[in-house]
Tab-separated table of C-alpha atoms in Angstrom:
chain	number	residue	atom	x	y	z
A	49	UNK	CA	-3.085	23.425	-11.534
A	50	UNK	CA	-4.357	21.078	-9.555
A	51	UNK	CA	-4.003	20.008	-6.281
A	52	UNK	CA	-3.033	16.307	-5.373
A	53	UNK	CA	-3.698	14.733	-2.628
A	54	UNK	CA	-0.584	12.265	-1.290
A	55	UNK	CA	-2.958	9.401	-1.109
A	56	UNK	CA	-2.506	9.717	-5.033
A	57	UNK	CA	1.044	8.813	-4.921
A	58	UNK	CA	2.076	4.922	-4.968
A	59	UNK	CA	4.639	3.324	-3.816
A	60	UNK	CA	5.786	-0.240	-4.604
A	61	UNK	CA	7.253	-2.692	-3.367
A	62	UNK	CA	8.958	-5.883	-4.402
A	63	UNK	CA	10.806	-9.117	-3.779
A	64	UNK	CA	14.198	-8.868	-5.050
A	65	UNK	CA	15.046	-11.763	-8.229
A	66	UNK	CA	17.405	-14.800	-7.919
A	67	UNK	CA	18.306	-12.542	-11.312
A	68	UNK	CA	18.876	-9.102	-9.948
A	69	UNK	CA	16.459	-7.924	-12.460
A	70	UNK	CA	13.958	-5.653	-12.058
A	71	UNK	CA	10.304	-7.304	-11.458
A	72	UNK	CA	7.666	-7.124	-14.061
A	73	UNK	CA	5.425	-4.457	-13.022
A	74	UNK	CA	2.847	-7.683	-11.691
A	75	UNK	CA	5.663	-8.445	-8.881
A	76	UNK	CA	5.521	-4.900	-7.333
A	77	UNK	CA	2.818	-4.908	-4.401
A	78	UNK	CA	1.298	-1.536	-3.266
A	79	UNK	CA	2.837	-0.256	0.155
A	80	UNK	CA	-0.736	1.747	0.789
A	81	UNK	CA	-2.870	-0.534	3.137
A	82	UNK	CA	-4.369	1.701	6.461
A	83	UNK	CA	-0.701	2.963	5.611
A	84	UNK	CA	-1.506	6.691	7.073
A	85	UNK	CA	1.424	8.592	6.506
A	86	UNK	CA	4.379	8.437	4.124
A	87	UNK	CA	7.458	10.755	5.153
A	88	UNK	CA	9.740	11.521	2.499
A	89	UNK	CA	13.793	11.170	4.211
A	90	UNK	CA	15.500	12.145	1.679
A	91	UNK	CA	19.019	13.016	3.418
A	92	UNK	CA	21.490	15.345	1.569
A	93	UNK	CA	25.306	15.971	1.453
A	94	UNK	CA	26.640	19.011	0.865
A	95	UNK	CA	29.658	20.707	0.341
A	96	UNK	CA	29.911	24.954	1.528
A	97	UNK	CA	32.686	26.173	-1.023
A	98	UNK	CA	33.877	30.114	-1.501
A	99	UNK	CA	35.782	31.019	-4.616
A	100	UNK	CA	37.667	33.679	-5.857
A	101	UNK	CA	36.533	34.338	-9.499
A	102	UNK	CA	32.980	35.188	-7.400
A	103	UNK	CA	32.865	37.559	-4.584
A	104	UNK	CA	33.448	35.043	-2.100
A	105	UNK	CA	30.235	34.427	-1.111
A	106	UNK	CA	30.229	30.814	-0.335
A	107	UNK	CA	27.994	28.423	-2.988
A	108	UNK	CA	26.520	24.797	-1.174
A	109	UNK	CA	27.001	22.201	-3.986
A	110	UNK	CA	24.887	19.239	-2.825
A	111	UNK	CA	27.676	16.227	-3.351
A	112	UNK	CA	24.842	13.091	-2.369
A	113	UNK	CA	21.353	12.064	-1.804
A	114	UNK	CA	19.917	9.137	-0.007
A	115	UNK	CA	16.537	8.714	-1.187
A	116	UNK	CA	14.572	7.676	1.455
A	117	UNK	CA	10.768	7.171	2.831
A	118	UNK	CA	9.136	6.572	6.058
A	119	UNK	CA	5.827	4.612	6.101
A	120	UNK	CA	3.525	4.764	9.846
A	121	UNK	CA	0.052	3.281	9.975
A	122	UNK	CA	-1.826	-0.219	11.321
A	123	UNK	CA	-0.521	-3.801	10.780
A	124	UNK	CA	-1.856	-6.220	8.332
A	125	UNK	CA	-0.619	-9.569	8.369
A	126	UNK	CA	-2.463	-10.551	5.409
A	127	UNK	CA	-1.559	-7.442	3.305
A	128	UNK	CA	0.662	-8.858	1.131
A	129	UNK	CA	3.207	-5.434	0.895
A	130	UNK	CA	3.120	-5.055	4.712
A	131	UNK	CA	3.545	-9.244	4.441
A	132	UNK	CA	6.962	-8.240	2.899
A	133	UNK	CA	8.168	-6.309	4.680
A	134	UNK	CA	8.071	-7.585	8.109
A	135	UNK	CA	9.355	-11.075	6.635
A	136	UNK	CA	12.354	-8.730	6.702
A	137	UNK	CA	12.321	-8.014	10.215
A	138	UNK	CA	15.249	-10.179	11.297
A	139	UNK	CA	17.543	-10.575	8.022
A	140	UNK	CA	20.747	-8.802	7.395
A	141	UNK	CA	22.786	-7.873	4.650
A	142	UNK	CA	21.309	-8.639	1.522
A	143	UNK	CA	18.085	-10.062	2.850
A	144	UNK	CA	17.000	-6.505	3.688
A	145	UNK	CA	16.937	-5.236	0.000
A	146	UNK	CA	13.248	-4.675	-2.046
A	147	UNK	CA	12.550	-3.051	-5.239
A	148	UNK	CA	11.227	0.106	-4.455
A	149	UNK	CA	8.897	1.676	-6.961
A	150	UNK	CA	6.916	5.334	-6.526
A	151	UNK	CA	4.598	6.605	-8.862
A	152	UNK	CA	4.117	10.151	-8.647
A	153	UNK	CA	0.262	11.152	-7.584
A	154	UNK	CA	-0.497	12.350	-11.353
A	155	UNK	CA	0.657	9.162	-13.018
A	156	UNK	CA	3.004	11.503	-15.838
A	157	UNK	CA	6.641	10.051	-13.667
A	158	UNK	CA	7.927	7.004	-11.358
A	159	UNK	CA	10.837	6.631	-9.695
A	160	UNK	CA	13.040	2.555	-9.246
A	161	UNK	CA	15.121	1.563	-7.638
A	162	UNK	CA	16.586	-1.360	-4.919
A	163	UNK	CA	16.132	0.225	-1.690
A	164	UNK	CA	17.113	-0.805	2.067
A	165	UNK	CA	14.426	-1.752	4.693
A	166	UNK	CA	14.806	-0.664	7.994
A	167	UNK	CA	13.320	0.136	10.953
A	168	UNK	CA	10.127	-2.658	10.481
A	169	UNK	CA	7.613	-2.473	13.102
A	170	UNK	CA	5.197	-5.071	12.251
A	171	UNK	CA	2.850	-5.663	16.011
A	172	UNK	CA	3.788	-2.345	18.128
A	173	UNK	CA	2.087	-0.514	20.724
A	174	UNK	CA	-0.159	0.254	23.603
A	175	UNK	CA	-2.183	-2.743	24.323
A	176	UNK	CA	-5.491	-0.995	23.932
A	177	UNK	CA	-4.476	0.291	20.136
A	178	UNK	CA	-4.373	-1.409	17.239
A	179	UNK	CA	-1.101	-3.103	16.312
A	180	UNK	CA	1.195	-0.725	14.402
A	181	UNK	CA	3.544	-0.859	11.212
A	182	UNK	CA	6.360	0.924	10.203
A	183	UNK	CA	9.043	0.914	8.158
A	184	UNK	CA	12.100	2.981	5.830
A	185	UNK	CA	13.467	2.103	2.419
A	186	UNK	CA	16.209	3.705	1.863
A	187	UNK	CA	16.865	3.454	-2.733
A	188	UNK	CA	20.740	1.960	-2.125
A	189	UNK	CA	21.685	4.149	-5.363
A	190	UNK	CA	19.418	7.388	-7.129
A	191	UNK	CA	16.625	5.650	-8.323
A	192	UNK	CA	15.795	5.998	-12.130
A	193	UNK	CA	13.538	8.236	-13.574
A	194	UNK	CA	11.078	7.696	-16.129
A	195	UNK	CA	7.808	8.828	-17.529
A	196	UNK	CA	5.280	7.985	-18.095
A	197	UNK	CA	3.398	6.998	-21.048
A	198	UNK	CA	-0.331	6.654	-20.433
A	199	UNK	CA	-2.028	3.607	-22.617
A	200	UNK	CA	-3.820	4.695	-25.909
A	201	UNK	CA	-7.399	4.144	-26.818
A	202	UNK	CA	-8.935	7.973	-26.955
A	203	UNK	CA	-10.509	7.161	-23.629
A	204	UNK	CA	-14.113	6.946	-25.712
A	205	UNK	CA	-14.721	4.588	-22.427
A	206	UNK	CA	-16.430	1.884	-25.503
């Protein structure tokens, strides 16, 4: 199996339409320009319990998952995705929500759901540094996983 670089995984965001429905594919903006690091900050809640029908050894059961990704890089106020995140900096509640779509590095799966943006940095750092950009996107529920079907056409390149 071929190893794939992290840069091939796509993270896309879109504003929440007034209908609340998922936006069309063309409405998503890729959060990638000058982003140098993406950290999976998913948090899991677990319960450890031993049972009499076993030998009493505790079993770990995952009872909750909060998917989250933290982005770090440099700020470009003209990049549409970064500008959308920056526009949420002084918002609260539902005004901090965005749609977040992740496409796997191999392009075969995607995960989509409403997310809350927090920890926004849009212009930060020492005087001699470039402006920093950063944020955390946390899914509000488990994202919907979907297989991506490659476009048909035989790949002849004609």
